[in-house]
mmCIF file of C-alpha atoms in Angstrom:
data_model
loop_
_atom_site.group_PDB
_atom_site.id
_atom_site.type_symbol
_atom_site.label_atom_id
_atom_site.label_comp_id
_atom_site.label_asym_id
_atom_site.label_seq_id
_atom_site.Cartn_x
_atom_site.Cartn_y
_atom_site.Cartn_z
ATOM 1 C CA MET A 7 0.000 0.000 0.000
ATOM 2 C CA THR A 8 1.314 3.448 -0.919
ATOM 3 C CA LEU A 9 0.298 6.473 1.143
ATOM 4 C CA ARG A 10 0.936 10.062 0.131
ATOM 5 C CA PHE A 11 0.686 12.924 2.586
ATOM 6 C CA GLN A 12 0.239 16.451 1.288
ATOM 7 C CA THR A 13 1.244 18.188 4.526
ATOM 8 C CA THR A 14 3.027 17.452 7.760
ATOM 9 C CA ALA A 15 -0.354 17.701 9.439
ATOM 10 C CA SER A 16 -1.697 14.899 7.233
ATOM 11 C CA LEU A 17 1.250 12.752 8.229
ATOM 12 C CA LEU A 18 0.578 13.416 11.909
ATOM 13 C CA ALA A 19 -3.054 12.504 11.414
ATOM 14 C CA ALA A 20 -2.024 9.244 9.774
ATOM 15 C CA LEU A 21 0.284 8.450 12.652
ATOM 16 C CA ALA A 22 -2.505 9.052 15.131
ATOM 17 C CA SER A 23 -4.990 6.915 13.211
ATOM 18 C CA GLY A 24 -2.589 4.019 12.642
ATOM 19 C CA GLN A 25 -2.599 4.179 8.832
ATOM 20 C CA LEU A 26 1.194 3.914 8.675
ATOM 21 C CA PHE A 27 1.035 0.547 10.411
ATOM 22 C CA GLY A 28 -1.776 -0.909 8.328
ATOM 23 C CA CYS A 29 -4.292 -0.836 11.148
ATOM 24 C CA ASP A 30 -7.061 1.295 12.556
ATOM 25 C CA ALA A 31 -6.180 2.954 15.855
ATOM 26 C CA SER A 32 -9.734 2.334 17.009
ATOM 27 C CA SER A 33 -9.519 -1.469 16.517
ATOM 28 C CA GLU A 34 -9.198 -3.914 19.397
ATOM 29 C CA ASP A 35 -5.758 -4.848 20.655
ATOM 30 C CA PRO A 36 -4.691 -7.983 18.695
ATOM 31 C CA ALA A 37 -2.600 -9.085 21.672
ATOM 32 C CA ASP A 38 -5.674 -9.167 23.926
ATOM 33 C CA PRO A 39 -6.580 -12.880 24.453
ATOM 34 C CA ASN A 40 -10.169 -11.900 25.130
ATOM 35 C CA PRO A 41 -11.012 -9.154 22.619
ATOM 36 C CA SER A 42 -14.757 -9.384 23.095
ATOM 37 C CA GLY A 43 -14.521 -9.064 26.885
ATOM 38 C CA GLY A 44 -16.174 -12.489 27.594
ATOM 39 C CA GLY A 45 -14.851 -15.202 30.061
ATOM 40 C CA GLY A 46 -11.340 -16.485 30.453
ATOM 41 C CA GLY A 47 -9.608 -13.150 30.901
ATOM 42 C CA SER A 48 -8.521 -11.385 34.019
ATOM 43 C CA ARG A 49 -10.790 -8.421 33.309
ATOM 44 C CA ALA A 50 -14.157 -8.589 35.017
ATOM 45 C CA ASP A 51 -17.069 -8.849 32.590
ATOM 46 C CA ASP A 52 -18.681 -5.737 33.949
ATOM 47 C CA GLU A 53 -15.472 -3.683 34.129
ATOM 48 C CA PRO A 54 -15.558 -0.859 31.572
ATOM 49 C CA ARG A 55 -12.886 -1.044 28.901
ATOM 50 C CA PRO A 56 -10.796 2.044 28.122
ATOM 51 C CA ALA A 57 -12.156 4.072 25.259
ATOM 52 C CA PRO A 58 -10.160 3.521 22.059
ATOM 53 C CA PRO A 59 -8.071 6.471 20.875
ATOM 54 C CA THR A 60 -9.894 8.694 18.437
ATOM 55 C CA THR A 61 -8.597 9.432 14.972
ATOM 56 C CA ALA A 62 -6.897 12.828 14.738
ATOM 57 C CA ASP A 63 -8.802 15.496 12.841
ATOM 58 C CA ALA A 64 -6.688 16.077 9.734
ATOM 59 C CA SER A 65 -8.378 19.394 8.986
ATOM 60 C CA PHE A 66 -7.443 20.697 12.428
ATOM 61 C CA LEU A 67 -3.837 19.588 12.031
ATOM 62 C CA ASP A 68 -3.653 21.147 8.566
ATOM 63 C CA ALA A 69 -4.950 24.429 9.959
ATOM 64 C CA PHE A 70 -2.510 24.180 12.867
ATOM 65 C CA ALA A 71 0.407 23.893 10.440
ATOM 66 C CA GLU A 72 -0.815 26.429 7.884
ATOM 67 C CA THR A 73 -1.427 29.147 10.478
ATOM 68 C CA GLY A 74 1.878 28.796 12.319
ATOM 69 C CA ARG A 75 0.239 27.167 15.358
ATOM 70 C CA PHE A 76 -2.611 29.688 15.088
ATOM 71 C CA ARG A 77 -0.165 32.561 15.603
ATOM 72 C CA TYR A 78 -0.228 34.124 12.144
ATOM 73 C CA GLY A 79 -2.261 37.298 12.092
ATOM 74 C CA GLN A 80 -1.641 38.130 15.752
ATOM 75 C CA PRO A 81 -0.297 41.656 16.405
ATOM 76 C CA ARG A 82 3.225 41.739 17.855
ATOM 77 C CA ALA A 83 6.002 44.274 18.516
ATOM 78 C CA ILE A 84 3.251 46.590 19.754
ATOM 79 C CA GLU A 85 4.280 50.246 20.201
ATOM 80 C CA VAL A 86 1.844 52.868 21.523
ATOM 81 C CA LEU A 87 2.516 56.364 20.161
ATOM 82 C CA PRO A 88 3.517 58.776 22.957
ATOM 83 C CA ASP A 89 0.548 61.083 22.326
ATOM 84 C CA GLY A 90 -1.913 58.175 22.363
ATOM 85 C CA SER A 91 -3.026 58.865 18.803
ATOM 86 C CA GLY A 92 -2.383 55.351 17.583
ATOM 87 C CA VAL A 93 -0.711 51.991 17.985
ATOM 88 C CA LEU A 94 1.987 50.619 15.690
ATOM 89 C CA TYR A 95 2.466 46.870 15.364
ATOM 90 C CA LEU A 96 3.519 44.090 13.039
ATOM 91 C CA ARG A 97 1.103 41.513 11.737
ATOM 92 C CA SER A 98 1.013 38.873 9.024
ATOM 93 C CA GLY A 99 -1.949 37.428 7.195
ATOM 94 C CA ALA A 100 -3.995 34.614 8.690
ATOM 95 C CA ARG A 101 -2.155 31.945 6.682
ATOM 96 C CA ASP A 102 1.192 33.496 5.813
ATOM 97 C CA SER A 103 4.218 34.657 7.805
ATOM 98 C CA GLU A 104 5.023 37.911 5.993
ATOM 99 C CA GLY A 105 5.151 40.670 8.577
ATOM 100 C CA LYS A 106 3.734 44.088 7.650
ATOM 101 C CA LEU A 107 3.601 47.332 9.618
ATOM 102 C CA TYR A 108 0.149 48.549 10.680
ATOM 103 C CA LEU A 109 -1.338 51.518 12.507
ATOM 104 C CA TRP A 110 -4.478 51.185 14.617
ATOM 105 C CA ASP A 111 -6.472 54.373 15.205
ATOM 106 C CA PRO A 112 -8.247 54.379 18.599
ATOM 107 C CA GLU A 113 -10.752 57.020 17.456
ATOM 108 C CA THR A 114 -11.958 55.289 14.306
ATOM 109 C CA ARG A 115 -11.064 51.805 15.612
ATOM 110 C CA GLU A 116 -9.700 51.030 12.185
ATOM 111 C CA GLU A 117 -6.483 49.373 11.095
ATOM 112 C CA ARG A 118 -4.328 50.774 8.295
ATOM 113 C CA GLU A 119 -1.472 49.028 6.545
ATOM 114 C CA LEU A 120 1.550 51.345 6.521
ATOM 115 C CA LEU A 121 4.493 49.464 5.038
ATOM 116 C CA THR A 122 5.494 46.126 3.573
ATOM 117 C CA ALA A 123 8.898 44.734 2.676
ATOM 118 C CA ALA A 124 8.128 45.448 -0.985
ATOM 119 C CA ASP A 125 7.912 49.162 -0.142
ATOM 120 C CA LEU A 126 11.517 49.062 1.074
ATOM 121 C CA THR A 127 13.474 46.678 -1.141
ATOM 122 C CA GLU A 128 13.436 45.897 -4.827
ATOM 123 C CA ASN A 129 11.774 42.486 -4.578
ATOM 124 C CA GLY A 130 10.495 42.528 -1.002
ATOM 125 C CA GLU A 131 12.415 39.355 -0.209
ATOM 126 C CA GLU A 132 14.447 39.124 2.978
ATOM 127 C CA GLU A 133 17.938 37.655 2.901
ATOM 128 C CA LEU A 134 19.375 36.691 6.278
ATOM 129 C CA SER A 135 22.993 35.981 7.091
ATOM 130 C CA ALA A 136 23.942 32.984 9.219
ATOM 131 C CA GLU A 137 24.574 35.351 12.145
ATOM 132 C CA GLU A 138 21.124 36.920 11.813
ATOM 133 C CA ARG A 139 19.419 33.523 11.644
ATOM 134 C CA ALA A 140 21.332 32.413 14.740
ATOM 135 C CA ARG A 141 20.249 35.545 16.602
ATOM 136 C CA ARG A 142 16.591 35.020 15.693
ATOM 137 C CA GLU A 143 16.574 31.399 16.861
ATOM 138 C CA PRO A 144 16.454 32.159 20.630
ATOM 139 C CA MET A 145 13.676 34.682 19.943
ATOM 140 C CA ARG A 146 11.731 31.983 18.040
ATOM 141 C CA LEU A 147 11.318 34.566 15.291
ATOM 142 C CA THR A 148 10.349 32.929 11.993
ATOM 143 C CA ALA A 149 8.449 35.745 10.287
ATOM 144 C CA ARG A 150 9.318 36.910 6.795
ATOM 145 C CA GLY A 151 8.957 40.476 5.575
ATOM 146 C CA ILE A 152 9.271 43.173 8.223
ATOM 147 C CA ALA A 153 10.377 41.323 11.356
ATOM 148 C CA SER A 154 11.098 44.286 13.651
ATOM 149 C CA PHE A 155 11.086 48.078 13.854
ATOM 150 C CA ARG A 156 12.160 50.890 16.175
ATOM 151 C CA LEU A 157 10.206 54.070 16.857
ATOM 152 C CA SER A 158 12.288 57.203 17.436
ATOM 153 C CA PRO A 159 11.896 58.825 20.881
ATOM 154 C CA ASP A 160 9.881 61.700 19.385
ATOM 155 C CA ALA A 161 7.820 59.214 17.318
ATOM 156 C CA THR A 162 8.503 61.067 14.058
ATOM 157 C CA ARG A 163 10.657 58.325 12.513
ATOM 158 C CA ILE A 164 10.506 54.564 12.199
ATOM 159 C CA LEU A 165 13.682 52.524 11.797
ATOM 160 C CA ILE A 166 13.243 49.235 9.951
ATOM 161 C CA PRO A 167 16.053 46.684 9.494
ATOM 162 C CA LEU A 168 15.576 44.412 6.499
ATOM 163 C CA SER A 169 18.103 42.011 4.967
ATOM 164 C CA GLY A 170 20.914 43.665 6.902
ATOM 165 C CA ARG A 171 20.012 47.098 5.532
ATOM 166 C CA LEU A 172 18.566 50.014 7.508
ATOM 167 C CA PHE A 173 15.600 52.081 6.350
ATOM 168 C CA LEU A 174 14.543 55.306 8.053
ATOM 169 C CA VAL A 175 10.890 56.204 7.519
ATOM 170 C CA ASP A 176 9.345 59.650 8.044
ATOM 171 C CA ARG A 177 6.074 58.691 9.704
ATOM 172 C CA ALA A 178 4.228 61.810 8.545
ATOM 173 C CA GLN A 179 5.245 61.174 4.918
ATOM 174 C CA ILE A 180 4.314 57.494 4.638
ATOM 175 C CA GLY A 181 2.719 56.869 1.269
ATOM 176 C CA GLN A 182 4.507 59.805 -0.356
ATOM 177 C CA ASP A 183 7.729 60.085 -2.324
ATOM 178 C CA GLY A 184 10.746 60.558 -0.104
ATOM 179 C CA ALA A 185 9.199 58.977 2.964
ATOM 180 C CA VAL A 186 11.814 56.201 3.061
ATOM 181 C CA ARG A 187 15.556 56.825 3.265
ATOM 182 C CA GLU A 188 18.112 54.035 3.320
ATOM 183 C CA LEU A 189 21.075 54.498 5.646
ATOM 184 C CA GLU A 190 23.652 53.044 3.311
ATOM 185 C CA SER A 191 26.878 51.474 4.519
ATOM 186 C CA SER A 192 29.747 49.470 3.088
ATOM 187 C CA ALA A 193 30.716 48.072 6.500
ATOM 188 C CA GLY A 194 28.487 45.005 6.417
ATOM 189 C CA ARG A 195 25.028 43.940 7.491
ATOM 190 C CA ALA A 196 23.412 45.758 10.412
ATOM 191 C CA ILE A 197 22.315 43.817 13.502
ATOM 192 C CA ASP A 198 20.158 45.141 16.367
ATOM 193 C CA PRO A 199 19.973 48.867 15.454
ATOM 194 C CA ARG A 200 18.745 51.195 18.232
ATOM 195 C CA PHE A 201 18.017 54.923 18.494
ATOM 196 C CA SER A 202 19.861 56.995 21.066
ATOM 197 C CA PRO A 203 17.575 58.406 23.799
ATOM 198 C CA ASP A 204 17.606 61.845 22.132
ATOM 199 C CA GLY A 205 16.960 60.339 18.688
ATOM 200 C CA SER A 206 19.993 61.968 17.079
ATOM 201 C CA HIS A 207 21.991 58.779 16.470
ATOM 202 C CA ILE A 208 21.524 55.089 15.765
ATOM 203 C CA ALA A 209 23.884 52.439 17.105
ATOM 204 C CA THR A 210 24.206 49.062 15.419
ATOM 205 C CA VAL A 211 26.570 46.105 15.087
ATOM 206 C CA ARG A 212 28.262 45.296 11.787
ATOM 207 C CA GLY A 213 30.732 42.458 11.402
ATOM 208 C CA GLY A 214 31.225 42.081 15.143
ATOM 209 C CA ASP A 215 31.906 45.771 15.786
ATOM 210 C CA LEU A 216 29.865 48.701 17.046
ATOM 211 C CA TYR A 217 28.951 51.602 14.733
ATOM 212 C CA VAL A 218 27.085 54.872 15.277
ATOM 213 C CA ILE A 219 25.085 56.655 12.561
ATOM 214 C CA ASP A 220 24.158 60.345 12.573
ATOM 215 C CA VAL A 221 20.435 60.413 11.784
ATOM 216 C CA ALA A 222 20.528 63.869 10.174
ATOM 217 C CA THR A 223 23.439 63.250 7.807
ATOM 218 C CA GLY A 224 23.642 59.459 7.569
ATOM 219 C CA ALA A 225 27.354 59.609 8.404
ATOM 220 C CA GLU A 226 28.583 56.426 10.076
ATOM 221 C CA VAL A 227 31.472 56.067 12.534
ATOM 222 C CA ARG A 228 33.089 52.838 13.679
ATOM 223 C CA LEU A 229 33.507 52.801 17.461
ATOM 224 C CA THR A 230 35.256 49.477 18.100
ATOM 225 C CA THR A 231 37.820 47.324 16.325
ATOM 226 C CA ARG A 232 37.842 43.688 17.346
ATOM 227 C CA PRO A 233 41.295 42.131 17.606
ATOM 228 C CA SER A 234 40.319 38.858 15.897
ATOM 229 C CA ASP A 235 37.399 36.892 14.491
ATOM 230 C CA GLU A 236 37.096 35.179 17.883
ATOM 231 C CA VAL A 237 35.966 38.466 19.468
ATOM 232 C CA GLU A 238 32.607 40.219 19.032
ATOM 233 C CA ASN A 239 31.496 43.609 20.283
ATOM 234 C CA GLY A 240 27.925 44.653 21.007
ATOM 235 C CA LEU A 241 26.216 41.248 20.801
ATOM 236 C CA ALA A 242 24.902 38.912 23.499
ATOM 237 C CA GLU A 243 26.554 35.503 23.530
ATOM 238 C CA PHE A 244 24.707 32.166 23.263
ATOM 239 C CA VAL A 245 24.230 31.606 27.008
ATOM 240 C CA ALA A 246 22.780 35.086 27.530
ATOM 241 C CA GLN A 247 20.353 34.692 24.631
ATOM 242 C CA GLU A 248 19.244 31.099 25.035
ATOM 243 C CA GLU A 249 19.452 30.563 28.795
ATOM 244 C CA MET A 250 19.059 34.036 30.300
ATOM 245 C CA GLY A 251 16.658 35.738 27.905
ATOM 246 C CA ARG A 252 18.983 38.686 27.251
ATOM 247 C CA MET A 253 19.085 39.533 23.559
ATOM 248 C CA ARG A 254 20.872 42.880 23.768
ATOM 249 C CA GLY A 255 24.605 43.459 23.704
ATOM 250 C CA PHE A 256 24.813 47.261 24.033
ATOM 251 C CA TRP A 257 23.022 50.025 25.947
ATOM 252 C CA TRP A 258 22.849 53.789 25.363
ATOM 253 C CA SER A 259 23.638 56.178 28.205
ATOM 254 C CA PRO A 260 20.695 58.410 29.217
ATOM 255 C CA ASP A 261 22.469 61.504 27.836
ATOM 256 C CA SER A 262 23.124 59.788 24.454
ATOM 257 C CA ARG A 263 26.862 60.475 24.718
ATOM 258 C CA SER A 264 28.148 56.999 25.557
ATOM 259 C CA ILE A 265 27.393 53.343 24.975
ATOM 260 C CA ALA A 266 27.942 50.421 27.318
ATOM 261 C CA TYR A 267 28.679 47.292 25.305
ATOM 262 C CA GLN A 268 29.500 43.646 25.809
ATOM 263 C CA GLN A 269 32.700 42.219 24.413
ATOM 264 C CA THR A 270 32.732 38.446 23.925
ATOM 265 C CA ASP A 271 35.813 36.276 23.396
ATOM 266 C CA HIS A 272 35.012 32.835 21.930
ATOM 267 C CA SER A 273 38.603 31.598 21.723
ATOM 268 C CA GLY A 274 39.162 28.085 23.054
ATOM 269 C CA MET A 275 35.494 27.112 22.791
ATOM 270 C CA GLU A 276 34.295 23.870 21.247
ATOM 271 C CA ARG A 277 32.814 24.266 17.748
ATOM 272 C CA MET A 278 29.613 22.621 16.584
ATOM 273 C CA HIS A 279 29.147 22.202 12.828
ATOM 274 C CA ILE A 280 25.526 22.820 11.877
ATOM 275 C CA LEU A 281 24.042 22.107 8.458
ATOM 276 C CA ASP A 282 21.110 24.102 7.109
ATOM 277 C CA PRO A 283 18.589 21.421 6.013
ATOM 278 C CA MET A 284 16.870 23.950 3.746
ATOM 279 C CA HIS A 285 20.142 24.396 1.840
ATOM 280 C CA PRO A 286 22.013 21.074 1.844
ATOM 281 C CA GLU A 287 24.302 22.432 -0.885
ATOM 282 C CA HIS A 288 25.836 24.861 1.651
ATOM 283 C CA GLU A 289 28.806 23.972 3.809
ATOM 284 C CA PRO A 290 28.043 23.402 7.529
ATOM 285 C CA GLN A 291 28.509 26.471 9.722
ATOM 286 C CA ALA A 292 30.883 26.221 12.702
ATOM 287 C CA TRP A 293 29.471 27.797 15.866
ATOM 288 C CA PRO A 294 31.076 28.093 19.314
ATOM 289 C CA TYR A 295 28.988 26.115 21.788
ATOM 290 C CA PRO A 296 29.447 26.043 25.605
ATOM 291 C CA ARG A 297 28.704 22.461 26.555
ATOM 292 C CA PRO A 298 28.446 21.826 30.312
ATOM 293 C CA GLY A 299 31.899 21.572 31.804
ATOM 294 C CA GLU A 300 33.606 22.859 28.660
ATOM 295 C CA THR A 301 35.062 26.290 27.908
ATOM 296 C CA ASN A 302 32.610 29.181 28.091
ATOM 297 C CA ALA A 303 32.718 32.470 26.248
ATOM 298 C CA ARG A 304 34.522 35.173 28.222
ATOM 299 C CA VAL A 305 32.520 38.376 28.473
ATOM 300 C CA ARG A 306 33.183 41.845 29.818
ATOM 301 C CA LEU A 307 31.345 45.172 29.813
ATOM 302 C CA GLY A 308 32.897 48.382 28.543
ATOM 303 C CA VAL A 309 31.789 52.017 28.253
ATOM 304 C CA LEU A 310 32.759 54.047 25.203
ATOM 305 C CA PRO A 311 31.990 57.699 24.281
ATOM 306 C CA ILE A 312 30.462 58.015 20.809
ATOM 307 C CA SER A 313 32.808 60.936 20.144
ATOM 308 C CA GLY A 314 35.682 58.449 20.256
ATOM 309 C CA GLY A 315 38.310 57.442 22.748
ATOM 310 C CA PRO A 316 39.334 54.382 24.758
ATOM 311 C CA THR A 317 36.925 51.928 26.335
ATOM 312 C CA ARG A 318 36.581 52.006 30.107
ATOM 313 C CA TRP A 319 36.100 48.418 31.286
ATOM 314 C CA VAL A 320 33.729 47.734 34.175
ATOM 315 C CA GLU A 321 35.359 45.874 37.044
ATOM 316 C CA TRP A 322 33.968 42.805 38.817
ATOM 317 C CA ASP A 323 35.167 39.363 39.904
ATOM 318 C CA HIS A 324 35.010 37.537 36.556
ATOM 319 C CA GLU A 325 36.357 34.297 38.010
ATOM 320 C CA ARG A 326 33.563 34.090 40.545
ATOM 321 C CA PHE A 327 30.865 35.576 38.306
ATOM 322 C CA PRO A 328 31.587 34.764 34.633
ATOM 323 C CA TYR A 329 28.013 35.403 33.441
ATOM 324 C CA LEU A 330 26.763 38.899 32.606
ATOM 325 C CA ALA A 331 23.064 38.273 33.128
ATOM 326 C CA THR A 332 21.421 41.712 32.977
ATOM 327 C CA VAL A 333 22.418 45.301 32.203
ATOM 328 C CA ARG A 334 20.407 48.479 32.842
ATOM 329 C CA TRP A 335 21.299 52.123 32.194
ATOM 330 C CA PRO A 336 18.193 54.032 33.348
ATOM 331 C CA ARG A 337 17.440 57.740 33.115
ATOM 332 C CA SER A 338 17.350 57.846 36.899
ATOM 333 C CA GLY A 339 19.862 55.592 38.552
ATOM 334 C CA PRO A 340 23.340 54.221 37.864
ATOM 335 C CA LEU A 341 24.612 51.866 35.202
ATOM 336 C CA THR A 342 23.564 48.550 36.746
ATOM 337 C CA LEU A 343 24.648 44.998 35.995
ATOM 338 C CA LEU A 344 23.701 41.602 37.374
ATOM 339 C CA VAL A 345 26.418 38.938 37.317
ATOM 340 C CA GLN A 346 26.121 35.210 38.090
ATOM 341 C CA ASP A 347 28.333 32.238 38.808
ATOM 342 C CA ARG A 348 28.453 29.414 36.264
ATOM 343 C CA GLU A 349 26.284 27.131 38.405
ATOM 344 C CA GLN A 350 23.670 29.933 38.496
ATOM 345 C CA GLU A 351 23.370 29.471 42.253
ATOM 346 C CA GLU A 352 24.777 32.871 43.212
ATOM 347 C CA GLU A 353 24.355 36.368 41.788
ATOM 348 C CA SER A 354 25.391 39.924 42.589
ATOM 349 C CA LEU A 355 23.731 43.180 41.523
ATOM 350 C CA LEU A 356 26.309 45.922 40.979
ATOM 351 C CA ALA A 357 26.201 49.675 40.352
ATOM 352 C CA ALA A 358 28.993 50.867 38.055
ATOM 353 C CA ASP A 359 30.713 54.218 37.656
ATOM 354 C CA PRO A 360 31.068 54.581 33.859
ATOM 355 C CA SER A 361 33.923 57.061 34.165
ATOM 356 C CA SER A 362 36.142 54.850 36.337
ATOM 357 C CA GLY A 363 34.751 51.350 35.805
ATOM 358 C CA GLU A 364 34.512 50.792 39.551
ATOM 359 C CA THR A 365 31.499 48.919 40.944
ATOM 360 C CA ARG A 366 29.739 48.698 44.281
ATOM 361 C CA PRO A 367 27.381 45.905 45.394
ATOM 362 C CA LEU A 368 23.666 46.635 45.723
ATOM 363 C CA LEU A 369 22.439 43.168 46.712
ATOM 364 C CA SER A 370 23.281 39.495 46.349
ATOM 365 C CA GLU A 371 21.277 36.275 46.310
ATOM 366 C CA SER A 372 22.032 32.570 46.415
ATOM 367 C CA ASP A 373 20.113 29.316 46.099
ATOM 368 C CA ASP A 374 21.224 25.722 46.593
ATOM 369 C CA ALA A 375 19.378 24.674 43.416
ATOM 370 C CA TRP A 376 19.519 27.573 40.940
ATOM 371 C CA ILE A 377 18.377 31.168 40.544
ATOM 372 C CA ASN A 378 15.746 32.103 37.995
ATOM 373 C CA LEU A 379 16.193 35.469 36.285
ATOM 374 C CA ASP A 380 13.716 38.280 35.772
ATOM 375 C CA GLN A 381 14.991 40.326 32.838
ATOM 376 C CA THR A 382 12.674 43.234 33.737
ATOM 377 C CA ALA A 383 14.477 43.822 37.063
ATOM 378 C CA PRO A 384 15.816 45.993 38.529
ATOM 379 C CA ARG A 385 13.313 48.792 37.907
ATOM 380 C CA TRP A 386 14.801 52.060 39.112
ATOM 381 C CA LEU A 387 12.390 54.643 40.534
ATOM 382 C CA SER A 388 12.436 58.254 39.355
ATOM 383 C CA SER A 389 14.409 59.362 42.420
ATOM 384 C CA GLY A 390 17.356 57.246 41.287
ATOM 385 C CA GLU A 391 17.850 56.147 44.876
ATOM 386 C CA GLN A 392 15.528 53.122 45.019
ATOM 387 C CA PHE A 393 14.621 50.263 42.731
ATOM 388 C CA LEU A 394 12.106 47.447 42.555
ATOM 389 C CA TRP A 395 13.458 43.916 42.670
ATOM 390 C CA SER A 396 11.779 40.560 42.100
ATOM 391 C CA SER A 397 12.985 37.394 43.778
ATOM 392 C CA GLU A 398 12.136 33.772 44.579
ATOM 393 C CA ARG A 399 14.209 33.811 47.763
ATOM 394 C CA ASP A 400 11.258 32.598 49.880
ATOM 395 C CA GLY A 401 10.056 30.064 47.303
ATOM 396 C CA GLU A 402 7.671 32.260 45.300
ATOM 397 C CA TRP A 403 8.100 35.252 43.016
ATOM 398 C CA ARG A 404 7.672 38.484 44.941
#
């Protein structure tokens, strides 16, 4: 017998119904010596038999697969305009994964499509580098088209990264000629672009180094120079992304004059060779992977003025706390970092002086099992003298 399955969902349905094994999942167990339930068996005649498994609904499974687990069409990356006049968000169609930018008007309660990938690039197709695909994996981001955007602090501009290129959109001019301006660069593909707090500059990572772009002129300046291919600046390493939920690798100062950034050294780490099953003609990619007990990436945090100059490295006990779990640079409050030991049983929250690199402890916690992280903490209050902290120290989140 030959069976053909049009979709993965159909295959799953066949597995559930027993078609692949030449039987009906609802039939009686052939190994049961007393299939009809009458004398001779150990089961009492009046004991109810378990209900047979039901055949999976192929139409449901098809819909589950075709709608991205019923997630396509859901708004995401939601950004409320500061004046409350609207809400920006990304959304795909009900049965496709192409992200488009929309505006919802609270007065009219109507949705308006603002931009698609075809409005930005020649063919509207997105081309991702291996580094960009690896960065999206921990975020479980599989959307095509417009996958992310940044709203400027004054809400007049929208920054959209697409295929490693950066597009700056004048929100008031959308739909008109000249609304979109590409921030061109010959330095490589842009990763994780972010506006400065005053909106005058954009920081991004290209080729493992940190760059700053002047929004008004488009002029780009390279801030860091990595000493080798083993070193990256401005990106979170694998452990931070996959195990700690920290996707960022650099942070603007509140006055927009400096950037705190992570430097990662992968030298000495074990390499895993990963093949892209969608492109078997490509060579496997070698990625540094920190298996338990093996060499970890070495990370440190530096502060660099965007006007140029040397990096000031933040000081802490790297041997005791090799993990940089969380970084905050709030408008009110100091540059703050949370560091952990490798066993993730002990952590220390530190306040750093960006001009000297010196740190002072704010609090510490330990647990004989492990410590779960809350990437939204600490939350500094407007006074800059107090912060909110969440903890499981007594067994529950508080």
